[in-house]
Short mmCIF file of C-alpha atoms in Angstrom, two decimals:
data_model
loop_
_atom_site.label_atom_id
_atom_site.label_comp_id
_atom_site.label_asym_id
_atom_site.label_seq_id
_atom_site.Cartn_x
_atom_site.Cartn_y
_atom_site.Cartn_z
CA MET A 1 -5.94 -88.82 -60.90
CA ASN A 2 -8.63 -86.96 -59.01
CA ASN A 3 -6.18 -84.33 -57.85
CA ILE A 4 -3.76 -83.94 -60.73
CA ASN A 5 -5.85 -81.38 -62.62
CA ARG A 6 -5.79 -78.84 -59.84
CA ASN A 7 -3.73 -75.66 -60.19
CA THR A 8 -1.47 -74.21 -57.58
CA SER A 9 -2.18 -70.60 -56.64
CA ARG A 10 0.70 -69.56 -58.85
CA GLY A 11 -0.53 -71.76 -61.71
CA ALA A 12 -4.06 -70.41 -61.61
CA THR A 13 -2.87 -66.98 -62.70
CA ALA A 14 -0.27 -68.06 -65.23
CA LYS A 15 -1.84 -70.86 -67.21
CA LYS A 16 -3.96 -68.72 -69.47
CA SER A 17 -4.13 -69.92 -73.04
CA CYS A 18 -2.35 -66.93 -74.57
CA VAL A 19 0.54 -67.36 -72.19
CA ALA A 20 0.64 -71.14 -72.53
CA LEU A 21 0.92 -70.92 -76.29
CA ALA A 22 4.11 -68.92 -76.04
CA VAL A 23 5.63 -70.31 -72.90
CA THR A 24 5.80 -73.82 -74.17
CA THR A 25 8.94 -72.57 -75.86
CA LEU A 26 10.80 -74.67 -73.34
CA LEU A 27 8.25 -77.28 -72.52
CA LEU A 28 8.53 -79.75 -75.36
CA GLY A 29 6.36 -82.48 -74.01
CA GLY A 30 8.01 -83.26 -70.71
CA ALA A 31 10.34 -86.14 -70.08
CA ALA A 32 8.30 -88.36 -72.29
CA GLN A 33 9.28 -88.03 -75.88
CA ALA A 34 12.13 -90.26 -76.80
CA SER A 35 12.97 -93.77 -77.83
CA SER A 36 11.11 -96.70 -76.37
CA HIS A 37 13.34 -99.57 -77.47
CA ARG A 38 12.90 -102.57 -75.14
CA GLU A 39 11.13 -100.46 -72.53
CA ALA A 40 9.46 -103.14 -70.40
CA PRO A 41 10.59 -106.57 -69.16
CA ASN A 42 7.88 -108.60 -70.89
CA ILE A 43 8.18 -106.91 -74.26
CA THR A 44 11.84 -107.92 -74.55
CA ARG A 45 10.54 -111.43 -75.20
CA PHE A 46 8.41 -110.23 -78.12
CA PRO A 47 10.59 -108.00 -80.32
CA THR A 48 8.23 -108.22 -83.29
CA VAL A 49 5.57 -106.33 -81.33
CA ASP A 50 7.90 -103.96 -79.50
CA SER A 51 7.09 -100.39 -80.50
CA THR A 52 10.16 -98.16 -80.70
CA ASP A 53 8.87 -94.65 -81.48
CA PHE A 54 5.59 -92.96 -82.35
CA TYR A 55 5.23 -89.73 -84.32
CA LEU A 56 2.22 -87.53 -84.99
CA PHE A 57 2.39 -84.29 -86.99
CA ASN A 58 0.73 -82.14 -89.60
CA SER A 59 2.10 -83.32 -92.94
CA TYR A 60 4.77 -80.98 -94.27
CA GLU A 61 5.24 -82.49 -97.71
CA THR A 62 4.54 -79.86 -100.36
CA GLY A 63 0.92 -80.03 -101.48
CA ARG A 64 -0.25 -82.13 -98.54
CA GLU A 65 -1.79 -79.38 -96.47
CA GLY A 66 -4.86 -80.65 -94.67
CA TYR A 67 -3.30 -84.03 -93.82
CA ILE A 68 -1.80 -85.49 -90.67
CA THR A 69 0.83 -88.22 -90.56
CA ALA A 70 1.12 -90.91 -87.90
CA ILE A 71 4.20 -93.17 -87.83
CA ALA A 72 4.55 -96.20 -85.58
CA ASN A 73 7.90 -97.99 -85.57
CA TYR A 74 8.33 -101.59 -84.43
CA VAL A 75 11.05 -104.26 -84.07
CA PRO A 76 13.87 -102.28 -82.44
CA LEU A 77 17.63 -102.29 -82.88
CA GLN A 78 17.69 -104.06 -86.24
CA ASP A 79 21.17 -104.79 -87.51
CA ALA A 80 20.88 -104.50 -91.29
CA TYR A 81 22.94 -107.68 -91.77
CA GLY A 82 20.51 -109.72 -89.65
CA GLY A 83 19.89 -112.49 -92.17
CA PRO A 84 18.91 -114.89 -93.39
CA ASN A 85 15.42 -114.31 -92.03
CA TYR A 86 15.57 -110.56 -91.38
CA PHE A 87 12.69 -108.76 -89.70
CA ALA A 88 9.13 -109.84 -90.43
CA MET A 89 6.09 -108.66 -88.50
CA ASP A 90 4.16 -111.10 -86.33
CA PRO A 91 1.26 -112.64 -88.32
CA ALA A 92 -0.58 -113.43 -85.07
CA ALA A 93 -0.47 -109.84 -83.84
CA VAL A 94 -2.77 -106.88 -84.35
CA TYR A 95 -0.88 -103.60 -84.69
CA ALA A 96 -2.98 -100.48 -84.20
CA ILE A 97 -2.85 -96.69 -84.38
CA HIS A 98 -5.51 -95.06 -82.19
CA ILE A 99 -6.88 -91.53 -82.42
CA ASP A 100 -8.90 -89.78 -79.71
CA ALA A 101 -10.71 -86.85 -81.33
CA ASP A 102 -12.51 -85.39 -78.31
CA GLY A 103 -10.28 -85.85 -75.26
CA ASP A 104 -12.11 -88.56 -73.33
CA ALA A 105 -9.04 -90.85 -73.48
CA VAL A 106 -11.00 -93.40 -75.52
CA GLU A 107 -10.17 -94.02 -79.15
CA ASP A 108 -12.63 -92.69 -81.73
CA TYR A 109 -10.71 -94.18 -84.67
CA THR A 110 -8.43 -97.19 -84.73
CA PHE A 111 -6.50 -98.36 -87.76
CA GLU A 112 -5.68 -102.06 -87.33
CA PHE A 113 -2.93 -103.82 -89.27
CA ARG A 114 -2.82 -107.60 -89.67
CA PHE A 115 0.04 -109.34 -91.48
CA GLN A 116 0.35 -112.54 -93.46
CA GLN A 117 3.43 -114.46 -94.64
CA GLU A 118 3.63 -116.57 -97.76
CA GLN A 119 5.94 -118.10 -100.32
CA PRO A 120 4.99 -116.63 -103.72
CA ASN A 121 3.83 -119.29 -106.21
CA GLY A 122 4.40 -122.00 -103.66
CA GLY A 123 8.03 -121.10 -103.05
CA VAL A 124 11.22 -121.31 -105.05
CA LYS A 125 12.45 -124.83 -105.79
CA LEU A 126 15.54 -125.85 -107.69
CA THR A 127 16.14 -128.98 -109.72
CA VAL A 128 19.05 -130.72 -108.05
CA GLY A 129 20.92 -133.85 -109.21
CA PRO A 130 21.92 -135.52 -112.47
CA GLU A 131 19.41 -136.70 -115.01
CA GLY A 132 17.47 -139.63 -113.65
CA TYR A 133 18.25 -138.68 -110.04
CA THR A 134 16.81 -135.17 -109.84
CA ARG A 135 14.79 -133.74 -107.02
CA GLU A 136 12.79 -130.54 -106.80
CA VAL A 137 14.14 -129.06 -103.57
CA SER A 138 12.99 -125.91 -101.83
CA VAL A 139 15.75 -123.38 -101.17
CA PRO A 140 16.85 -122.33 -97.65
CA LEU A 141 16.88 -118.60 -98.37
CA LYS A 142 14.19 -115.96 -98.63
CA HIS A 143 15.60 -114.83 -101.97
CA ILE A 144 18.00 -116.39 -104.47
CA GLY A 145 18.71 -113.56 -106.89
CA GLY A 146 18.50 -109.86 -107.57
CA VAL A 147 15.34 -107.96 -106.65
CA SER A 148 14.17 -104.72 -108.22
CA ALA A 149 11.10 -102.58 -108.67
CA GLY A 150 10.30 -104.46 -111.87
CA ASP A 151 11.34 -107.99 -110.93
CA ASN A 152 10.47 -109.84 -107.72
CA SER A 153 10.79 -113.32 -109.20
CA ALA A 154 13.79 -114.22 -107.03
CA LEU A 155 11.85 -113.65 -103.82
CA ASN A 156 10.98 -116.77 -101.86
CA PHE A 157 9.10 -114.92 -99.13
CA ARG A 158 6.50 -112.17 -99.04
CA GLU A 159 4.62 -110.27 -96.38
CA THR A 160 1.23 -108.75 -97.04
CA TYR A 161 -1.14 -106.89 -94.74
CA GLN A 162 -4.70 -105.71 -94.47
CA VAL A 163 -5.97 -102.54 -92.82
CA GLU A 164 -9.27 -102.13 -91.01
CA LEU A 165 -10.81 -98.99 -89.54
CA VAL A 166 -12.69 -99.29 -86.28
CA SER A 167 -14.96 -96.32 -85.59
CA GLY A 168 -15.61 -96.03 -81.86
CA PRO A 169 -13.92 -98.05 -79.13
CA GLN A 170 -11.64 -100.71 -80.56
CA ASP A 171 -13.40 -103.60 -78.84
CA SER A 172 -16.95 -102.56 -79.71
CA GLY A 173 -16.91 -100.09 -82.60
CA SER A 174 -18.02 -100.60 -86.19
CA ARG A 175 -15.49 -102.11 -88.57
CA SER A 176 -14.77 -101.29 -92.21
CA ALA A 177 -12.02 -102.42 -94.56
CA VAL A 178 -9.51 -99.86 -95.77
CA ASN A 179 -8.79 -100.66 -99.42
CA GLY A 180 -6.37 -99.27 -101.94
CA ALA A 181 -7.51 -96.55 -104.29
CA SER A 182 -6.68 -98.92 -107.16
CA GLY A 183 -8.83 -101.66 -105.67
CA GLU A 184 -6.23 -103.43 -103.53
CA MET A 185 -7.74 -105.62 -100.82
CA GLU A 186 -4.33 -106.26 -99.33
CA PHE A 187 -1.00 -104.47 -99.43
CA VAL A 188 2.61 -105.61 -99.74
CA LYS A 189 5.36 -104.93 -97.23
CA PRO A 190 8.64 -104.63 -99.16
CA TYR A 191 11.42 -107.08 -98.41
CA ALA A 192 14.19 -105.85 -96.11
CA TYR A 193 17.25 -104.12 -97.57
CA VAL A 194 19.45 -107.20 -97.40
CA GLY A 195 22.31 -105.66 -99.37
CA ASP A 196 23.57 -104.03 -102.53
CA LYS A 197 24.28 -107.21 -104.48
CA THR A 198 20.60 -108.01 -104.18
CA PHE A 199 19.19 -104.53 -104.77
CA GLY A 200 22.00 -102.66 -106.54
CA ASN A 201 22.30 -99.52 -104.41
CA PRO A 202 20.25 -97.42 -101.98
CA SER A 203 18.52 -95.57 -104.81
CA ALA A 204 17.44 -98.82 -106.44
CA TYR A 205 16.16 -100.13 -103.11
CA GLN A 206 14.18 -96.94 -102.62
CA ASP A 207 12.63 -97.34 -106.09
CA TYR A 208 11.68 -100.88 -105.11
CA ALA A 209 10.14 -99.78 -101.79
CA ASP A 210 8.35 -96.75 -103.27
CA GLN A 211 6.05 -98.96 -105.31
CA TYR A 212 4.50 -100.07 -102.03
CA VAL A 213 3.33 -96.60 -101.00
CA TYR A 214 -0.42 -96.88 -101.51
CA ASP A 215 -3.23 -94.40 -101.90
CA ILE A 216 -6.09 -95.65 -99.75
CA ASN A 217 -9.82 -95.08 -99.51
CA ILE A 218 -10.85 -94.40 -95.92
CA PRO A 219 -14.44 -95.28 -94.99
CA ASN A 220 -16.68 -92.23 -94.50
CA CYS A 221 -13.95 -89.93 -95.76
CA SER A 222 -14.23 -88.04 -99.03
CA SER A 223 -10.47 -87.72 -99.58
CA PRO A 224 -7.93 -90.54 -99.96
CA GLY A 225 -5.06 -91.13 -97.57
CA ARG A 226 -1.78 -93.00 -97.91
CA VAL A 227 -0.15 -95.99 -96.24
CA PHE A 228 3.31 -97.53 -96.23
CA VAL A 229 4.68 -100.40 -94.17
CA GLY A 230 8.30 -101.41 -94.53
CA GLN A 231 11.83 -101.26 -93.23
CA ARG A 232 13.35 -97.80 -92.67
CA LYS A 233 16.44 -96.34 -91.08
CA ASP A 234 15.70 -95.78 -87.39
CA PRO A 235 15.11 -92.01 -87.27
CA PHE A 236 15.68 -91.65 -83.56
CA THR A 237 19.03 -90.56 -82.17
CA VAL A 238 20.13 -91.27 -78.62
CA ASN A 239 23.27 -91.94 -76.62
CA LEU A 240 21.64 -95.19 -75.58
CA GLY A 241 24.40 -97.34 -74.16
CA GLU A 242 26.07 -94.73 -71.99
CA THR A 243 22.74 -93.26 -70.86
CA PHE A 244 21.67 -96.56 -69.35
CA ASP A 245 25.12 -97.13 -67.87
CA LEU A 246 24.19 -94.76 -65.05
CA VAL A 247 24.51 -91.81 -67.49
CA ASN A 248 28.17 -92.43 -68.23
CA TYR A 249 28.89 -88.86 -69.37
CA VAL A 250 28.31 -85.36 -68.04
CA PRO A 251 24.81 -84.65 -69.44
CA VAL A 252 25.19 -80.88 -69.80
CA GLU A 253 26.21 -79.04 -72.97
CA GLY A 254 29.98 -78.57 -73.03
CA ASP A 255 29.96 -75.85 -75.73
CA SER A 256 28.64 -72.32 -75.39
CA ALA A 257 25.94 -73.38 -77.87
CA PRO A 258 25.19 -76.78 -79.44
CA GLY A 259 27.75 -77.46 -82.15
CA ALA A 260 29.87 -74.37 -81.39
CA GLY A 261 32.95 -76.50 -80.78
CA ASP A 262 34.41 -73.95 -78.37
CA GLY A 263 34.25 -75.85 -75.10
CA GLY A 264 32.69 -72.78 -73.55
CA GLY A 265 29.84 -74.53 -71.77
CA PHE A 266 29.72 -76.70 -68.65
CA PRO A 267 33.23 -77.94 -67.74
CA GLY A 268 33.61 -81.51 -68.95
CA GLY A 269 30.12 -81.51 -70.44
CA ILE A 270 29.28 -83.62 -73.47
CA THR A 271 29.17 -81.91 -76.87
CA GLN A 272 27.04 -82.60 -79.92
CA ASP A 273 28.40 -85.34 -82.19
CA THR A 274 26.67 -87.89 -84.40
CA ALA A 275 29.15 -90.43 -83.01
CA ASN A 276 27.10 -90.27 -79.80
CA ASP A 277 24.11 -91.81 -81.61
CA ASP A 278 24.00 -95.53 -80.86
CA LEU A 279 21.15 -96.01 -83.36
CA ALA A 280 23.07 -94.62 -86.34
CA ASP A 281 23.41 -98.10 -87.87
CA LYS A 282 20.01 -99.48 -86.89
CA ASN A 283 16.80 -100.05 -88.86
CA VAL A 284 13.19 -100.40 -87.78
CA ASN A 285 9.90 -101.57 -89.28
CA THR A 286 7.64 -98.61 -90.00
CA ILE A 287 3.86 -98.35 -90.18
CA ALA A 288 3.06 -94.96 -91.72
CA LEU A 289 -0.39 -93.47 -92.28
CA GLU A 290 -1.30 -90.15 -93.85
CA LEU A 291 -4.91 -89.17 -93.17
CA PRO A 292 -7.10 -86.21 -94.13
CA THR A 293 -7.31 -84.01 -91.06
CA ASP A 294 -11.05 -83.42 -91.27
CA CYS A 295 -11.67 -87.17 -91.20
CA VAL A 296 -10.10 -87.65 -87.76
CA THR A 297 -10.92 -84.46 -85.85
CA ALA A 298 -14.69 -85.11 -85.56
CA SER A 299 -16.47 -82.55 -83.38
CA GLY A 300 -13.52 -81.80 -81.10
CA ASN A 301 -11.47 -78.61 -80.97
CA GLY A 302 -9.00 -79.75 -83.62
CA VAL A 303 -6.55 -81.20 -81.10
CA ILE A 304 -6.24 -84.97 -81.39
CA GLY A 305 -4.52 -87.48 -79.17
CA ALA A 306 -2.92 -90.63 -80.53
CA TRP A 307 -0.94 -93.70 -79.55
CA THR A 308 0.02 -97.07 -81.00
CA THR A 309 -0.49 -100.56 -79.59
CA ALA A 310 0.26 -104.15 -80.49
CA SER A 311 -1.80 -107.09 -79.25
CA LEU A 312 -1.40 -110.86 -79.30
CA PRO A 313 -3.93 -113.68 -78.81
CA GLN A 314 -4.19 -114.74 -75.21
CA ALA A 315 -3.22 -118.34 -75.90
CA ARG A 316 -0.32 -119.57 -78.01
CA ILE A 317 0.28 -123.30 -78.35
CA LEU A 318 3.50 -124.22 -80.10
CA ASN A 319 3.28 -126.74 -82.92
CA PRO A 320 5.68 -129.62 -82.14
CA GLU A 321 5.94 -130.18 -85.90
CA ALA A 322 6.12 -126.53 -86.88
CA ASP A 323 6.34 -125.36 -90.47
CA LEU A 324 6.21 -121.95 -92.15
CA ALA A 325 2.45 -122.04 -92.49
CA LYS A 326 1.68 -123.22 -88.96
CA PRO A 327 4.40 -122.71 -86.34
CA GLU A 328 1.76 -122.50 -83.64
CA VAL A 329 -1.95 -122.30 -82.88
CA ASN A 330 -3.26 -119.04 -81.47
CA GLY A 331 -6.58 -118.45 -79.79
CA GLY A 332 -8.49 -116.49 -77.20
CA ALA A 333 -9.04 -112.78 -76.77
CA LEU A 334 -6.45 -110.28 -77.93
CA VAL A 335 -4.17 -109.02 -75.15
CA GLN A 336 -2.39 -105.68 -75.52
CA VAL A 337 1.32 -106.20 -74.88
CA SER A 338 2.77 -102.96 -76.24
CA ARG A 339 1.68 -99.34 -75.99
CA LEU A 340 3.40 -96.16 -77.01
CA GLY A 341 2.37 -92.54 -77.15
CA SER A 342 5.13 -90.55 -75.49
CA PRO A 343 7.75 -93.29 -75.42
CA LEU A 344 10.12 -92.47 -72.57
CA VAL A 345 7.24 -92.65 -70.11
CA ASN A 346 7.56 -96.40 -69.76
CA GLU A 347 11.35 -96.43 -69.89
CA LEU A 348 12.19 -93.74 -67.35
CA VAL A 349 9.01 -92.72 -65.55
CA ILE A 350 6.97 -95.85 -64.82
CA GLY A 351 8.40 -98.06 -62.05
CA LEU A 352 9.89 -101.41 -63.02
CA ASP A 353 7.10 -103.36 -61.33
CA ALA A 354 4.44 -101.47 -63.31
CA LYS A 355 6.04 -101.31 -66.78
CA ASP A 356 4.22 -104.34 -68.15
CA THR A 357 0.99 -103.06 -66.62
CA PHE A 358 1.45 -99.78 -68.47
CA SER A 359 2.12 -101.67 -71.71
CA GLY A 360 -1.27 -103.33 -71.41
CA ALA A 361 -3.28 -100.38 -70.11
CA ALA A 362 -5.57 -98.01 -71.97
CA PRO A 363 -5.10 -94.23 -71.57
CA SER A 364 -8.43 -94.08 -69.75
CA ALA A 365 -6.86 -96.20 -66.98
CA ASP A 366 -3.78 -94.04 -66.48
CA GLY A 367 -4.89 -92.84 -63.05
CA GLN A 368 -3.09 -95.83 -61.56
CA PHE A 369 0.24 -94.37 -62.71
CA ALA A 370 -0.25 -90.84 -61.32
CA ASP A 371 2.41 -91.10 -58.61
CA PHE A 372 5.09 -91.79 -61.20
CA VAL A 373 4.35 -88.38 -62.73
CA THR A 374 3.62 -86.27 -59.65
CA HIS A 375 6.59 -87.77 -57.76
CA PRO A 376 9.05 -88.87 -60.49
CA THR A 377 12.14 -90.83 -59.56
CA LEU A 378 14.37 -89.92 -62.53
CA PRO A 379 15.36 -86.49 -61.10
CA VAL A 380 16.20 -88.18 -57.80
CA ILE A 381 18.39 -90.72 -59.60
CA LEU A 382 20.21 -87.90 -61.42
CA ASP A 383 20.64 -86.13 -58.08
CA LEU A 384 22.26 -89.23 -56.60
CA LEU A 385 24.57 -89.53 -59.61
CA PHE A 386 25.61 -85.92 -60.11
CA ARG A 387 24.91 -83.69 -57.09
CA ASP A 388 28.40 -83.95 -55.64
CA ALA A 389 30.02 -83.35 -59.03
CA VAL A 390 27.81 -80.32 -59.68
CA ASN A 391 28.60 -78.81 -56.29
CA ALA A 392 32.31 -79.39 -56.78
CA THR A 393 32.34 -77.93 -60.30
CA LEU A 394 30.18 -74.90 -59.55
CA ASN A 395 31.42 -74.37 -55.98
CA THR A 396 27.85 -74.62 -54.74
CA ASN A 397 26.24 -76.39 -51.83
CA PHE A 398 22.95 -77.64 -53.29
CA GLU A 399 21.14 -80.04 -50.98
CA THR A 400 19.58 -81.53 -54.11
CA ILE A 401 19.63 -80.88 -57.83
CA ALA A 402 16.24 -82.55 -58.26
CA PRO A 403 13.23 -80.23 -58.42
CA THR A 404 11.34 -79.96 -55.14
CA ASN A 405 7.91 -78.85 -56.34
CA TYR A 406 5.66 -81.72 -55.32
CA PRO A 407 3.32 -82.70 -56.79
CA ARG A 408 5.05 -82.03 -60.15
CA GLU A 409 2.18 -80.22 -61.81
CA ASP A 410 4.53 -79.06 -64.54
CA LEU A 411 4.97 -82.70 -65.55
CA VAL A 412 1.28 -83.44 -65.14
CA ALA A 413 0.53 -80.89 -67.84
CA ALA A 414 3.34 -82.17 -70.01
CA PHE A 415 2.47 -85.86 -69.69
CA LEU A 416 -1.22 -86.06 -69.08
CA THR A 417 -3.32 -83.02 -69.91
CA GLY A 418 -1.64 -80.91 -72.57
CA PHE A 419 -1.38 -77.13 -72.37
CA PRO A 420 -4.22 -74.65 -72.89
CA GLY A 421 -3.93 -72.88 -76.20
CA VAL A 422 -1.37 -75.35 -77.52
CA ASN A 423 -2.28 -79.03 -77.38
CA GLN A 424 -5.07 -79.39 -74.85
CA GLN A 425 -8.19 -81.15 -76.11
CA ALA A 426 -11.79 -79.98 -75.80
CA THR A 427 -12.32 -82.41 -72.92
CA VAL A 428 -9.39 -82.75 -70.54
CA THR A 429 -8.95 -86.31 -69.34
CA PRO A 430 -5.57 -86.91 -67.70
CA SER A 431 -3.98 -89.62 -69.82
CA GLU A 432 -0.73 -90.31 -71.60
CA MET A 433 -0.72 -89.83 -75.38
CA LEU A 434 0.73 -87.59 -78.08
CA ARG A 435 -1.45 -84.52 -78.64
CA LEU A 436 -1.46 -82.55 -81.90
CA ASN A 437 -3.16 -79.25 -82.66
CA THR A 438 -4.13 -79.78 -86.29
CA ALA A 439 -4.95 -76.09 -86.74
CA ILE A 440 -1.31 -75.02 -86.45
CA PRO A 441 0.12 -75.10 -90.00
CA ALA A 442 3.03 -77.40 -90.74
CA THR A 443 6.49 -75.86 -91.01
CA PRO A 444 8.44 -76.77 -94.17
CA ALA A 445 11.38 -79.06 -93.52
CA MET A 446 14.06 -76.47 -94.27
CA LEU A 447 12.53 -74.07 -91.73
CA GLN A 448 11.91 -76.54 -88.92
CA SER A 449 13.62 -76.10 -85.61
CA PRO A 450 14.71 -79.37 -84.00
CA TYR A 451 13.57 -77.82 -80.71
CA GLY A 452 10.00 -77.33 -81.93
CA VAL A 453 8.12 -74.76 -79.91
CA ALA A 454 11.32 -73.93 -78.02
CA GLY A 455 12.83 -72.95 -81.37
CA ASP A 456 9.91 -70.67 -82.22
CA ASP A 457 8.35 -73.44 -84.32
CA LEU A 458 4.81 -74.07 -83.11
CA ALA A 459 4.36 -76.98 -85.53
CA GLY A 460 6.82 -79.09 -83.56
CA PHE A 461 7.25 -80.50 -80.13
CA PRO A 462 5.20 -80.60 -77.87
CA ASN A 463 2.56 -80.04 -80.53
CA GLY A 464 2.78 -83.65 -81.68
CA ARG A 465 6.17 -84.97 -82.65
CA ARG A 466 8.05 -84.89 -85.96
CA PRO A 467 10.89 -87.28 -86.83
CA GLY A 468 13.38 -84.41 -86.86
CA ASP A 469 12.41 -82.99 -83.48
CA ASP A 470 15.18 -83.33 -80.91
CA VAL A 471 13.40 -84.56 -77.84
CA VAL A 472 15.87 -86.12 -75.43
CA ASP A 473 17.65 -82.87 -74.61
CA ILE A 474 14.42 -81.03 -73.91
CA ALA A 475 13.04 -83.96 -71.93
CA LEU A 476 16.07 -83.91 -69.65
CA ARG A 477 15.73 -80.18 -69.12
CA VAL A 478 12.04 -80.26 -68.34
CA VAL A 479 12.25 -83.19 -65.94
CA MET A 480 15.01 -81.30 -64.12
CA GLY A 481 12.81 -78.25 -63.69
CA ALA A 482 13.16 -75.96 -66.71
CA LEU A 483 9.54 -74.85 -66.32
CA CYS A 484 10.25 -73.53 -62.84
CA HIS A 485 12.42 -70.79 -64.32
CA ASP A 486 11.42 -67.77 -66.35
CA ILE A 487 10.58 -68.48 -69.96
CA PRO A 488 10.57 -65.77 -72.66
CA VAL A 489 6.98 -64.91 -73.56
CA ASN A 490 6.88 -62.42 -76.40
CA GLY A 491 10.33 -61.34 -75.29
CA THR A 492 9.38 -60.94 -71.63
CA PRO A 493 10.76 -63.37 -69.02
CA THR A 494 7.71 -65.06 -67.52
CA ASN A 495 7.17 -67.74 -64.92
CA LEU A 496 4.47 -70.24 -65.89
CA GLY A 497 3.19 -70.55 -62.36
CA TYR A 498 3.74 -74.28 -61.99
CA CYS A 499 6.77 -73.73 -59.75
CA ALA A 500 9.46 -71.15 -58.92
CA PRO A 501 13.22 -70.99 -59.63
CA GLU A 502 14.06 -71.95 -56.07
CA ASP A 503 12.19 -75.23 -56.70
CA ALA A 504 14.75 -76.32 -59.32
CA ASN A 505 18.37 -75.52 -58.57
CA VAL A 506 19.66 -76.60 -61.99
CA GLY A 507 16.51 -76.11 -64.03
CA PHE A 508 18.31 -73.53 -66.15
CA ALA A 509 21.05 -75.98 -67.26
CA PRO A 510 21.24 -77.11 -70.94
CA PHE A 511 20.99 -80.85 -70.31
CA THR A 512 21.81 -83.05 -73.30
CA ASP A 513 22.81 -86.56 -74.30
CA GLY A 514 25.05 -85.20 -77.06
CA ALA A 515 23.24 -86.98 -79.94
CA PRO A 516 21.92 -84.33 -82.38
CA ILE A 517 18.99 -84.60 -84.78
CA ASP A 518 17.07 -82.27 -87.09
CA ALA A 519 14.81 -82.41 -90.14
CA SER A 520 17.77 -83.08 -92.45
CA PHE A 521 18.07 -86.56 -90.93
CA VAL A 522 14.79 -87.58 -92.61
CA ASP A 523 12.97 -86.99 -95.89
CA SER A 524 10.53 -84.17 -96.55
CA SER A 525 7.86 -86.37 -98.09
CA PHE A 526 5.79 -89.38 -97.05
CA PRO A 527 6.71 -91.72 -95.41
CA TYR A 528 9.44 -89.27 -94.26
CA LEU A 529 11.80 -91.88 -92.82
CA ILE A 530 14.79 -92.57 -95.04
CA THR A 531 16.00 -95.66 -96.90
CA PRO A 532 17.16 -98.33 -94.44
CA ILE A 533 20.79 -99.21 -93.88
CA SER A 534 22.02 -101.83 -96.34
CA GLY A 535 22.90 -105.22 -94.94
CA SER A 536 25.88 -105.48 -97.28
CA ALA A 537 27.70 -103.10 -99.58
CA GLU A 538 29.23 -104.13 -102.88
#
């Protein structure tokens, strides 16, 4: 990436920090921020370590000023009825949330999560048979009765986890245990929401899960944080099936404004409807951390970068006589098999032959992927799919609808460097991660714009990512050249200097997948993601 930090002559005059702060009204993090379900060939074989989405934002729960929240979701596309074994984490894996405080693309803090599985009290056994011929027989199910916040006795399976903080690089830094404020050495992951006969109703399940939100003591930090790990409703919305069927819809807003219902937009364009969300009935496993801001910003400029990874031991030998306690033997060094900062990078930017390489790479090694950003293929694919239809509908004669400004320095800033005055770190090291300016106050949920900075809400996208930020629509627009056109800066149309309107024939178009989202889709308090979908209703 020796050349991807350079400015064009236009960019040198326009990328001043005061301008960049305002002009990111349409930037929203580039074509990176979206779902990452099953994003690389190898990870499809390991769903328990497949990261789905990563969020990083200043906490907006009332009274939690001065905290940041990081949320890493794993185990994608969970059907709530997926019994009888449901969705446990991998006890051989190490799940991690990394934070780079200074911009060198190397983690300064890593929170590692390791999981264990057990049968409480040796497992549930039932006395079976008539007197004189009885046997104590273990049951085939993970629970055999109702479960509530006050009674877990019917559970035949439990997951626990431990958290460790690594200060410095993950492979060589100093390690300290993260314990509960009440003295917990390990924490409990609540059982999945198997259904309403077991738990009563969604409110009762939430009461059950809430008891596993823990206050934690963080080494070398004077204030406590919080942690929760458990099943949640997948917060992401996306028109997933039709998008990957060669974008089987017209991906431009069909109304004059989203939700207007007037058909006054692009002829035949898709309109906003929750029915377009293919994840509406899916759950995920969530790892949520709330951390005091001053404990993770170190000596940087207050902008932090973060990403999540999952790693497995290099060797796995299957036990030919497997049981619950020992299905296999694992050994060797840990190998990173999943990585997620700005999720759509690996799905729709990185080439198929390099996806697994990206999953195992560190941000400091992202130079090898530069061509995928400076010369992206997604706009070319959309050109092949839609150019003729656009020309026919608009009576135009575009030679291409893909942007022509190569190298795509607008995407370099969005993906790899951040923007001056918004989310650029003290040291600029081109690398892919979420970047959050912790000095920008959080916006209360009721005032949040789903379009983040584009909606005059500096606390949202691309300044980190909140669960209610709509990211797919903006990603489509930016990858198709929105930053080449004038952007309102303090009410004045302004070109950022990365490229010009003639470089992006359709960069002004309101691209969308038609699946809406906003802050009302999630909670306004930690862990923010809502009660999972029930596996069965009474």
